[in-house]
Amino acid sequence: MSLLTNVMDHSLDDGYAEAAARKKAEGAGGLPKTLRAKLGLAAGLVLAALVVTVGAAQARVAAPVVAKEREELIDRIDRETEAADKLESSVDALRDDVSTRQREALKSGDGDQAELMGLLSGATEVRGPGVKLVVDDAKEASTGGDGDPRETAGFSDTGRVRDRDMQRVVNGLWASGAEAVSVNGQRLTALSAIRAAGEAILVDNKPLVPPYTVLAVGDGKRLSTRFQNSADGLYLHALQENFGIRTAISVEGGLRLPAAPSVIVRTAQPRTEKGTS
């Protein structure tokens, strides 16, 4: 208690005052006493002031130069960005022109054969009855990362739809009699690829966002029944039962599938045998 009472009655200021008085008595505190020491202190202060002044002057001189270089860099970036945008627009226009010419080449055939070629190659738009199949990640997979299932952490990968799952779904629809198929508006052709990039599913190198809506043109009821009874349909049902993958299939009376954005036209000719007798 005596220690607490002493601390309360005597603040630290008293201790500082005693130390200052002791240093003053010993001649160790205060300003320098000798002329040499005073001159040294003055020289140090002048040098410090000179360094600060020179630094401020250099910064003031360099500021306009730095600002000018920054503005030039920004202008250059803007010019390069504008040029890149123009080139990208030109590429898109040329790609559309090539696709149009390819479709016209496919349509230049005779009658039903040309129509069938356009349908199978994906060069023409398709309308008709069919099946609408919606496949989505498990409900637990969309509760993190600001609602983006691709940002969710701590959830098993089996709760998300993978590229291999979509491959089986699409192949199952083809095998069940689909005449044309699209995924989230992307028309599939014989050369289309369904791949993965990290957690995202790509169709022809274009990323898709769940839910995945698959449209298949064909005999709706027959197509739906055959797909659900096929190995791929049972595989999708197993994903739903075991991992919570959400699916919904319905028969539609009128579907519209767009033409493929880019069609590759290849031609072949029979090989002639030479040197035969």
mmCIF file of C-alpha atoms in Angstrom:
data_model
loop_
_atom_site.group_PDB
_atom_site.id
_atom_site.type_symbol
_atom_site.label_atom_id
_atom_site.label_comp_id
_atom_site.label_asym_id
_atom_site.label_seq_id
_atom_site.Cartn_x
_atom_site.Cartn_y
_atom_site.Cartn_z
ATOM 1 C CA MET A 1 0.000 0.000 0.000
ATOM 2 C CA SER A 2 2.887 2.347 0.738
ATOM 3 C CA LEU A 3 4.177 1.838 -2.811
ATOM 4 C CA LEU A 4 0.773 2.670 -4.308
ATOM 5 C CA THR A 5 0.480 5.700 -2.030
ATOM 6 C CA ASN A 6 3.933 6.906 -3.107
ATOM 7 C CA VAL A 7 3.054 6.504 -6.795
ATOM 8 C CA MET A 8 -0.183 8.436 -6.327
ATOM 9 C CA ASP A 9 1.464 11.255 -4.371
ATOM 10 C CA HIS A 10 4.591 11.663 -6.489
ATOM 11 C CA SER A 11 4.108 11.772 -10.270
ATOM 12 C CA LEU A 12 6.789 11.062 -12.847
ATOM 13 C CA ASP A 13 7.233 14.776 -13.397
ATOM 14 C CA ASP A 14 9.072 15.013 -10.087
ATOM 15 C CA GLY A 15 11.547 12.367 -11.223
ATOM 16 C CA TYR A 16 12.186 14.174 -14.494
ATOM 17 C CA ALA A 17 12.701 17.434 -12.618
ATOM 18 C CA GLU A 18 15.244 15.819 -10.265
ATOM 19 C CA ALA A 19 17.154 14.294 -13.186
ATOM 20 C CA ALA A 20 17.267 17.658 -15.003
ATOM 21 C CA ALA A 21 18.491 19.412 -11.875
ATOM 22 C CA ARG A 22 21.195 16.800 -11.372
ATOM 23 C CA LYS A 23 22.439 17.129 -14.964
ATOM 24 C CA LYS A 24 22.480 20.904 -14.658
ATOM 25 C CA ALA A 25 24.514 20.713 -11.481
ATOM 26 C CA GLU A 26 27.011 18.417 -13.165
ATOM 27 C CA GLY A 27 27.217 20.709 -16.207
ATOM 28 C CA ALA A 28 26.115 17.961 -18.585
ATOM 29 C CA GLY A 29 22.847 19.507 -19.766
ATOM 30 C CA GLY A 30 21.820 22.603 -21.671
ATOM 31 C CA LEU A 31 23.572 24.303 -24.569
ATOM 32 C CA PRO A 32 27.287 23.872 -25.273
ATOM 33 C CA LYS A 33 29.507 25.992 -23.043
ATOM 34 C CA THR A 34 32.597 26.402 -25.181
ATOM 35 C CA LEU A 35 32.829 28.481 -28.354
ATOM 36 C CA ARG A 36 34.030 25.503 -30.388
ATOM 37 C CA ALA A 37 31.029 23.436 -29.357
ATOM 38 C CA LYS A 38 28.671 26.281 -30.194
ATOM 39 C CA LEU A 39 30.243 26.685 -33.633
ATOM 40 C CA GLY A 40 29.934 22.937 -34.255
ATOM 41 C CA LEU A 41 26.257 23.007 -33.322
ATOM 42 C CA ALA A 42 25.645 26.013 -35.575
ATOM 43 C CA ALA A 43 27.449 24.331 -38.478
ATOM 44 C CA GLY A 44 25.363 21.196 -38.024
ATOM 45 C CA LEU A 45 22.138 23.171 -38.050
ATOM 46 C CA VAL A 46 23.190 25.074 -41.177
ATOM 47 C CA LEU A 47 24.121 21.827 -42.950
ATOM 48 C CA ALA A 48 20.802 20.227 -42.051
ATOM 49 C CA ALA A 49 18.911 23.275 -43.295
ATOM 50 C CA LEU A 50 20.955 23.237 -46.515
ATOM 51 C CA VAL A 51 20.181 19.565 -47.168
ATOM 52 C CA VAL A 52 16.455 20.119 -46.612
ATOM 53 C CA THR A 53 16.461 23.199 -48.874
ATOM 54 C CA VAL A 54 18.336 21.444 -51.701
ATOM 55 C CA GLY A 55 16.017 18.446 -51.476
ATOM 56 C CA ALA A 56 12.925 20.619 -51.645
ATOM 57 C CA ALA A 57 14.343 22.564 -54.603
ATOM 58 C CA GLN A 58 15.179 19.354 -56.510
ATOM 59 C CA ALA A 59 11.718 17.940 -55.829
ATOM 60 C CA ARG A 60 10.103 21.142 -57.094
ATOM 61 C CA VAL A 61 12.238 21.085 -60.257
ATOM 62 C CA ALA A 62 11.641 17.372 -60.908
ATOM 63 C CA ALA A 63 7.882 17.501 -60.282
ATOM 64 C CA PRO A 64 6.938 18.990 -63.693
ATOM 65 C CA VAL A 65 9.204 16.496 -65.476
ATOM 66 C CA VAL A 66 7.657 13.535 -63.667
ATOM 67 C CA ALA A 67 4.159 14.860 -64.297
ATOM 68 C CA LYS A 68 4.941 15.331 -67.994
ATOM 69 C CA GLU A 69 6.344 11.809 -68.308
ATOM 70 C CA ARG A 70 3.247 10.433 -66.564
ATOM 71 C CA GLU A 71 0.931 12.306 -68.931
ATOM 72 C CA GLU A 72 2.885 11.055 -71.951
ATOM 73 C CA LEU A 73 2.670 7.484 -70.674
ATOM 74 C CA ILE A 74 -1.085 7.800 -70.141
ATOM 75 C CA ASP A 75 -1.524 9.229 -73.648
ATOM 76 C CA ARG A 76 0.506 6.387 -75.113
ATOM 77 C CA ILE A 77 -1.562 3.799 -73.267
ATOM 78 C CA ASP A 78 -4.771 5.423 -74.501
ATOM 79 C CA ARG A 79 -3.501 5.438 -78.100
ATOM 80 C CA GLU A 80 -2.384 1.819 -77.959
ATOM 81 C CA THR A 81 -5.681 0.776 -76.379
ATOM 82 C CA GLU A 82 -7.637 2.574 -79.093
ATOM 83 C CA ALA A 83 -5.531 0.935 -81.797
ATOM 84 C CA ALA A 84 -6.048 -2.503 -80.214
ATOM 85 C CA ASP A 85 -9.812 -1.904 -80.072
ATOM 86 C CA LYS A 86 -9.860 -0.981 -83.758
ATOM 87 C CA LEU A 87 -7.900 -4.104 -84.668
ATOM 88 C CA GLU A 88 -10.243 -6.242 -82.592
ATOM 89 C CA SER A 89 -13.263 -4.705 -84.321
ATOM 90 C CA SER A 90 -11.639 -5.352 -87.696
ATOM 91 C CA VAL A 91 -10.983 -8.977 -86.754
ATOM 92 C CA ASP A 92 -14.601 -9.421 -85.662
ATOM 93 C CA ALA A 93 -15.864 -7.907 -88.917
ATOM 94 C CA LEU A 94 -13.599 -10.146 -91.007
ATOM 95 C CA ARG A 95 -14.639 -13.195 -88.994
ATOM 96 C CA ASP A 96 -18.310 -12.391 -89.566
ATOM 97 C CA ASP A 97 -17.660 -11.903 -93.281
ATOM 98 C CA VAL A 98 -15.867 -15.247 -93.518
ATOM 99 C CA SER A 99 -18.670 -16.992 -91.630
ATOM 100 C CA THR A 100 -21.268 -15.422 -93.946
ATOM 101 C CA ARG A 101 -19.378 -16.564 -97.043
ATOM 102 C CA GLN A 102 -19.013 -20.047 -95.605
ATOM 103 C CA ARG A 103 -22.739 -20.286 -94.949
ATOM 104 C CA GLU A 104 -23.462 -19.073 -98.460
ATOM 105 C CA ALA A 105 -21.120 -21.723 -99.820
ATOM 106 C CA LEU A 106 -22.974 -24.396 -97.897
ATOM 107 C CA LYS A 107 -26.308 -23.119 -99.164
ATOM 108 C CA SER A 108 -25.149 -23.139 -102.769
ATOM 109 C CA GLY A 109 -25.815 -26.880 -103.029
ATOM 110 C CA ASP A 110 -28.962 -28.454 -104.357
ATOM 111 C CA GLY A 111 -32.156 -28.810 -102.346
ATOM 112 C CA ASP A 112 -32.364 -30.975 -99.261
ATOM 113 C CA GLN A 113 -28.700 -31.934 -99.325
ATOM 114 C CA ALA A 114 -27.576 -28.332 -98.862
ATOM 115 C CA GLU A 115 -30.103 -27.847 -96.049
ATOM 116 C CA LEU A 116 -28.870 -31.008 -94.339
ATOM 117 C CA MET A 117 -25.258 -29.866 -94.663
ATOM 118 C CA GLY A 118 -26.120 -26.506 -93.116
ATOM 119 C CA LEU A 119 -27.929 -28.206 -90.256
ATOM 120 C CA LEU A 120 -25.190 -30.719 -89.479
ATOM 121 C CA SER A 121 -22.392 -28.157 -89.734
ATOM 122 C CA GLY A 122 -24.208 -25.608 -87.584
ATOM 123 C CA ALA A 123 -24.090 -23.008 -90.347
ATOM 124 C CA THR A 124 -27.818 -22.276 -90.233
ATOM 125 C CA GLU A 125 -30.267 -21.372 -87.496
ATOM 126 C CA VAL A 126 -32.509 -24.208 -86.314
ATOM 127 C CA ARG A 127 -36.122 -24.006 -85.129
ATOM 128 C CA GLY A 128 -38.324 -26.819 -83.961
ATOM 129 C CA PRO A 129 -39.504 -28.983 -81.048
ATOM 130 C CA GLY A 130 -37.097 -30.553 -78.656
ATOM 131 C CA VAL A 131 -35.869 -30.752 -75.083
ATOM 132 C CA LYS A 132 -34.709 -28.117 -72.610
ATOM 133 C CA LEU A 133 -32.305 -29.406 -69.960
ATOM 134 C CA VAL A 134 -31.066 -27.131 -67.151
ATOM 135 C CA VAL A 135 -28.058 -28.282 -65.122
ATOM 136 C CA ASP A 136 -26.858 -26.267 -62.117
ATOM 137 C CA ASP A 137 -24.334 -26.573 -59.293
ATOM 138 C CA ALA A 138 -25.491 -27.948 -55.968
ATOM 139 C CA LYS A 139 -27.269 -25.438 -53.746
ATOM 140 C CA GLU A 140 -24.461 -25.540 -51.167
ATOM 141 C CA ALA A 141 -21.969 -24.522 -53.855
ATOM 142 C CA SER A 142 -23.498 -21.049 -54.323
ATOM 143 C CA THR A 143 -23.322 -19.735 -50.753
ATOM 144 C CA GLY A 144 -19.971 -17.958 -50.831
ATOM 145 C CA GLY A 145 -17.793 -15.556 -52.784
ATOM 146 C CA ASP A 146 -20.545 -12.955 -53.268
ATOM 147 C CA GLY A 147 -22.874 -15.540 -54.726
ATOM 148 C CA ASP A 148 -20.382 -16.797 -57.291
ATOM 149 C CA PRO A 149 -20.066 -20.581 -56.946
ATOM 150 C CA ARG A 150 -16.634 -20.397 -58.557
ATOM 151 C CA GLU A 151 -15.379 -18.367 -55.559
ATOM 152 C CA THR A 152 -16.749 -20.710 -52.907
ATOM 153 C CA ALA A 153 -14.165 -22.253 -50.609
ATOM 154 C CA GLY A 154 -14.493 -25.291 -48.379
ATOM 155 C CA PHE A 155 -17.066 -27.134 -50.514
ATOM 156 C CA SER A 156 -16.341 -30.443 -52.164
ATOM 157 C CA ASP A 157 -15.677 -30.263 -55.886
ATOM 158 C CA THR A 158 -18.335 -32.927 -56.423
ATOM 159 C CA GLY A 159 -20.974 -30.261 -55.748
ATOM 160 C CA ARG A 160 -20.073 -28.350 -58.900
ATOM 161 C CA VAL A 161 -20.850 -29.223 -62.473
ATOM 162 C CA ARG A 162 -17.646 -30.092 -64.311
ATOM 163 C CA ASP A 163 -16.717 -30.056 -67.974
ATOM 164 C CA ARG A 164 -16.755 -33.860 -68.057
ATOM 165 C CA ASP A 165 -20.349 -33.776 -66.773
ATOM 166 C CA MET A 166 -21.418 -31.437 -69.567
ATOM 167 C CA GLN A 167 -19.573 -33.582 -72.086
ATOM 168 C CA ARG A 168 -21.602 -36.617 -71.029
ATOM 169 C CA VAL A 169 -24.853 -34.639 -71.096
ATOM 170 C CA VAL A 170 -24.239 -33.335 -74.625
ATOM 171 C CA ASN A 171 -23.010 -36.670 -75.960
ATOM 172 C CA GLY A 172 -26.004 -38.372 -74.390
ATOM 173 C CA LEU A 173 -28.394 -35.992 -76.161
ATOM 174 C CA TRP A 174 -26.655 -36.544 -79.482
ATOM 175 C CA ALA A 175 -26.828 -40.303 -78.996
ATOM 176 C CA SER A 176 -30.508 -40.065 -78.049
ATOM 177 C CA GLY A 177 -31.411 -38.482 -81.384
ATOM 178 C CA ALA A 178 -30.793 -34.738 -81.053
ATOM 179 C CA GLU A 179 -30.436 -32.982 -84.405
ATOM 180 C CA ALA A 180 -28.903 -29.773 -83.040
ATOM 181 C CA VAL A 181 -27.608 -28.784 -79.575
ATOM 182 C CA SER A 182 -26.654 -25.524 -77.868
ATOM 183 C CA VAL A 183 -25.333 -24.720 -74.378
ATOM 184 C CA ASN A 184 -26.141 -21.291 -72.946
ATOM 185 C CA GLY A 185 -26.745 -20.009 -76.461
ATOM 186 C CA GLN A 186 -23.516 -21.504 -77.857
ATOM 187 C CA ARG A 187 -24.303 -23.726 -80.861
ATOM 188 C CA LEU A 188 -22.352 -26.969 -80.899
ATOM 189 C CA THR A 189 -20.920 -28.515 -84.027
ATOM 190 C CA ALA A 190 -18.872 -31.606 -84.802
ATOM 191 C CA LEU A 191 -15.738 -29.565 -84.053
ATOM 192 C CA SER A 192 -16.935 -28.018 -80.766
ATOM 193 C CA ALA A 193 -14.985 -28.633 -77.572
ATOM 194 C CA ILE A 194 -16.127 -28.548 -73.954
ATOM 195 C CA ARG A 195 -13.154 -27.962 -71.703
ATOM 196 C CA ALA A 196 -12.270 -26.515 -68.300
ATOM 197 C CA ALA A 197 -10.101 -23.546 -67.349
ATOM 198 C CA GLY A 198 -9.655 -23.611 -63.603
ATOM 199 C CA GLU A 199 -13.171 -23.774 -62.174
ATOM 200 C CA ALA A 200 -14.916 -22.458 -65.306
ATOM 201 C CA ILE A 201 -16.432 -24.488 -68.144
ATOM 202 C CA LEU A 202 -15.514 -23.394 -71.662
ATOM 203 C CA VAL A 203 -17.474 -24.147 -74.819
ATOM 204 C CA ASP A 204 -15.359 -23.357 -77.871
ATOM 205 C CA ASN A 205 -13.067 -21.296 -75.607
ATOM 206 C CA LYS A 206 -15.947 -19.150 -74.319
ATOM 207 C CA PRO A 207 -16.594 -19.308 -70.554
ATOM 208 C CA LEU A 208 -20.068 -20.213 -69.348
ATOM 209 C CA VAL A 209 -21.826 -19.242 -66.129
ATOM 210 C CA PRO A 210 -24.188 -21.627 -64.307
ATOM 211 C CA PRO A 211 -26.947 -22.600 -64.603
ATOM 212 C CA TYR A 212 -26.183 -24.380 -67.872
ATOM 213 C CA THR A 213 -29.166 -24.446 -70.235
ATOM 214 C CA VAL A 214 -28.900 -27.140 -72.884
ATOM 215 C CA LEU A 215 -31.319 -26.988 -75.822
ATOM 216 C CA ALA A 216 -31.663 -29.979 -78.123
ATOM 217 C CA VAL A 217 -33.868 -30.010 -81.217
ATOM 218 C CA GLY A 218 -35.553 -33.277 -82.098
ATOM 219 C CA ASP A 219 -38.573 -35.422 -81.298
ATOM 220 C CA GLY A 220 -39.201 -33.962 -77.841
ATOM 221 C CA LYS A 221 -40.915 -36.828 -75.996
ATOM 222 C CA ARG A 222 -38.810 -39.543 -77.578
ATOM 223 C CA LEU A 223 -35.605 -37.565 -77.066
ATOM 224 C CA SER A 224 -36.413 -36.919 -73.389
ATOM 225 C CA THR A 225 -37.294 -40.551 -72.699
ATOM 226 C CA ARG A 226 -34.283 -41.991 -74.491
ATOM 227 C CA PHE A 227 -31.881 -39.589 -72.789
ATOM 228 C CA GLN A 228 -33.209 -40.190 -69.275
ATOM 229 C CA ASN A 229 -32.997 -43.958 -69.813
ATOM 230 C CA SER A 230 -29.514 -43.817 -71.322
ATOM 231 C CA ALA A 231 -26.261 -44.296 -69.418
ATOM 232 C CA ASP A 232 -25.564 -40.558 -69.583
ATOM 233 C CA GLY A 233 -29.039 -39.704 -68.290
ATOM 234 C CA LEU A 234 -28.603 -42.138 -65.403
ATOM 235 C CA TYR A 235 -25.182 -40.607 -64.731
ATOM 236 C CA LEU A 236 -26.789 -37.164 -64.435
ATOM 237 C CA HIS A 237 -29.459 -38.592 -62.145
ATOM 238 C CA ALA A 238 -26.727 -40.092 -59.936
ATOM 239 C CA LEU A 239 -25.075 -36.672 -59.658
ATOM 240 C CA GLN A 240 -28.388 -35.248 -58.527
ATOM 241 C CA GLU A 241 -29.027 -37.976 -55.952
ATOM 242 C CA ASN A 242 -25.519 -38.231 -54.512
ATOM 243 C CA PHE A 243 -24.071 -34.735 -54.788
ATOM 244 C CA GLY A 244 -27.041 -32.376 -55.015
ATOM 245 C CA ILE A 245 -26.501 -31.317 -58.635
ATOM 246 C CA ARG A 246 -29.736 -29.619 -59.689
ATOM 247 C CA THR A 247 -31.325 -30.679 -62.971
ATOM 248 C CA ALA A 248 -34.618 -30.034 -64.754
ATOM 249 C CA ILE A 249 -35.715 -31.443 -68.103
ATOM 250 C CA SER A 250 -38.792 -30.459 -70.095
ATOM 251 C CA VAL A 251 -40.242 -31.107 -73.527
ATOM 252 C CA GLU A 252 -40.584 -27.909 -75.570
ATOM 253 C CA GLY A 253 -42.784 -27.316 -78.589
ATOM 254 C CA GLY A 254 -40.678 -24.567 -80.157
ATOM 255 C CA LEU A 255 -36.951 -24.015 -79.709
ATOM 256 C CA ARG A 256 -34.607 -21.669 -81.547
ATOM 257 C CA LEU A 257 -30.919 -22.457 -81.801
ATOM 258 C CA PRO A 258 -28.631 -19.832 -83.363
ATOM 259 C CA ALA A 259 -26.073 -20.614 -86.008
ATOM 260 C CA ALA A 260 -22.540 -21.325 -84.873
ATOM 261 C CA PRO A 261 -20.450 -18.130 -84.664
ATOM 262 C CA SER A 262 -17.691 -19.626 -86.793
ATOM 263 C CA VAL A 263 -17.961 -22.491 -89.228
ATOM 264 C CA ILE A 264 -14.956 -24.269 -90.692
ATOM 265 C CA VAL A 265 -15.593 -25.551 -94.203
ATOM 266 C CA ARG A 266 -13.462 -28.425 -95.408
ATOM 267 C CA THR A 267 -13.608 -30.165 -98.762
ATOM 268 C CA ALA A 268 -12.314 -33.563 -99.836
ATOM 269 C CA GLN A 269 -11.757 -35.237 -103.161
ATOM 270 C CA PRO A 270 -11.315 -38.924 -103.923
ATOM 271 C CA ARG A 271 -7.738 -39.976 -104.465
ATOM 272 C CA THR A 272 -6.948 -41.164 -107.986
ATOM 273 C CA GLU A 273 -4.746 -44.208 -108.318
ATOM 274 C CA LYS A 274 -1.772 -43.760 -110.616
ATOM 275 C CA GLY A 275 0.212 -46.367 -112.440
ATOM 276 C CA THR A 276 -2.498 -49.026 -112.383
ATOM 277 C CA SER A 277 -3.015 -51.229 -115.388
#
